[in-house]
Phi, psi and omega in degrees: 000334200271323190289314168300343185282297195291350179266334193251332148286289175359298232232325163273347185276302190318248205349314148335263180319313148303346180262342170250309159322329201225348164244134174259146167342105182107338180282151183214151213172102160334122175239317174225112184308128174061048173207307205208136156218155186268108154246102190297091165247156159288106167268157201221347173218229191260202180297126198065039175059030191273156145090299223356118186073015195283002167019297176272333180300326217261333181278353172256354195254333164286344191265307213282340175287320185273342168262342155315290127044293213263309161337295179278001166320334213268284209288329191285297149353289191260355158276357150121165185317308178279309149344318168302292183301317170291334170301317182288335168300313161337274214292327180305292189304339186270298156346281207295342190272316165337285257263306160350281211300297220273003182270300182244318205065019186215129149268125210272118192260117170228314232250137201223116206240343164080345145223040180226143174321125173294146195223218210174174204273311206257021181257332193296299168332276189340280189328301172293266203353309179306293189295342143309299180303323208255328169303306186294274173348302189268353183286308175283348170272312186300305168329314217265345198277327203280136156287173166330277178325307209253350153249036171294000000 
């Protein structure tokens, strides 16, 4: 899980910097015309303009998701491959939006599909993360539901 949590900051801090580094704030540029553009906004709160300026709420609810986490490994563990790999993605992608907050007080936002909220590589994560986990979840709830006899 630590290889993914660092490969998943990793891979948001680059992209980050570079995009702050070659754009200023506002700026957009077509990557496949009238489907996707790269545009550098701030964000100041969660997806769809929710929580704006909440700075310490999103920085106590990432300390309090990563010490849940840390708490539950044991259980994390033994729920199989895919839960492992979605937590880390979770927690990498949640890290890397930290670093943001705690930093700027703003997450630095490019990938813009123009009829969706613009998001970043670690927004990208979270989701898959969510969705492994949650995947990992109905699989292992269904497992427990089949008797013997029917997963012969």
């Amino acid at each position: 899980m630590l290889i993914q949590i660092f490969l998943v900051v990793l891979l948001d801090r680059i992209t980050k910097l570079f995009i702050t580094h070659t754009m200023t704030v506002g700026m957009s540029f077509p990557v496949i015309p009238g489907v996707v553009s790269c545009t550098y906004v701030l964000n100041p709160g969660a997806a769809f303009g929710l929580l704006e300026y909440q700075r310490a709420f999103f920085v106590v609810i990432t300390l309090a998701a990563a010490g849940a986490i840390f708490l539950l490994r044991d259980h994390i563990r033994r729920e199989g491959p895919k839960a492992r790999l979605g937590t880390g993605l979770f927690l990498g992608g949640a890290l890397g939006n930290l670093i943001d907050r705690i930093a700027t007080g703003y997450v630095i936002d490019f990938v813009d599909f123009h009829f969706w909220p613009v998001f970043n590589v670690a927004d990208i994560f979270i989701c898959l993360g969510v969705g492994l986990i949650v995947w990992s979840m109905l699989e292992n709830e269904s497992g427990k539901k089949t008797s013997p006899e029917k997963k012969k």
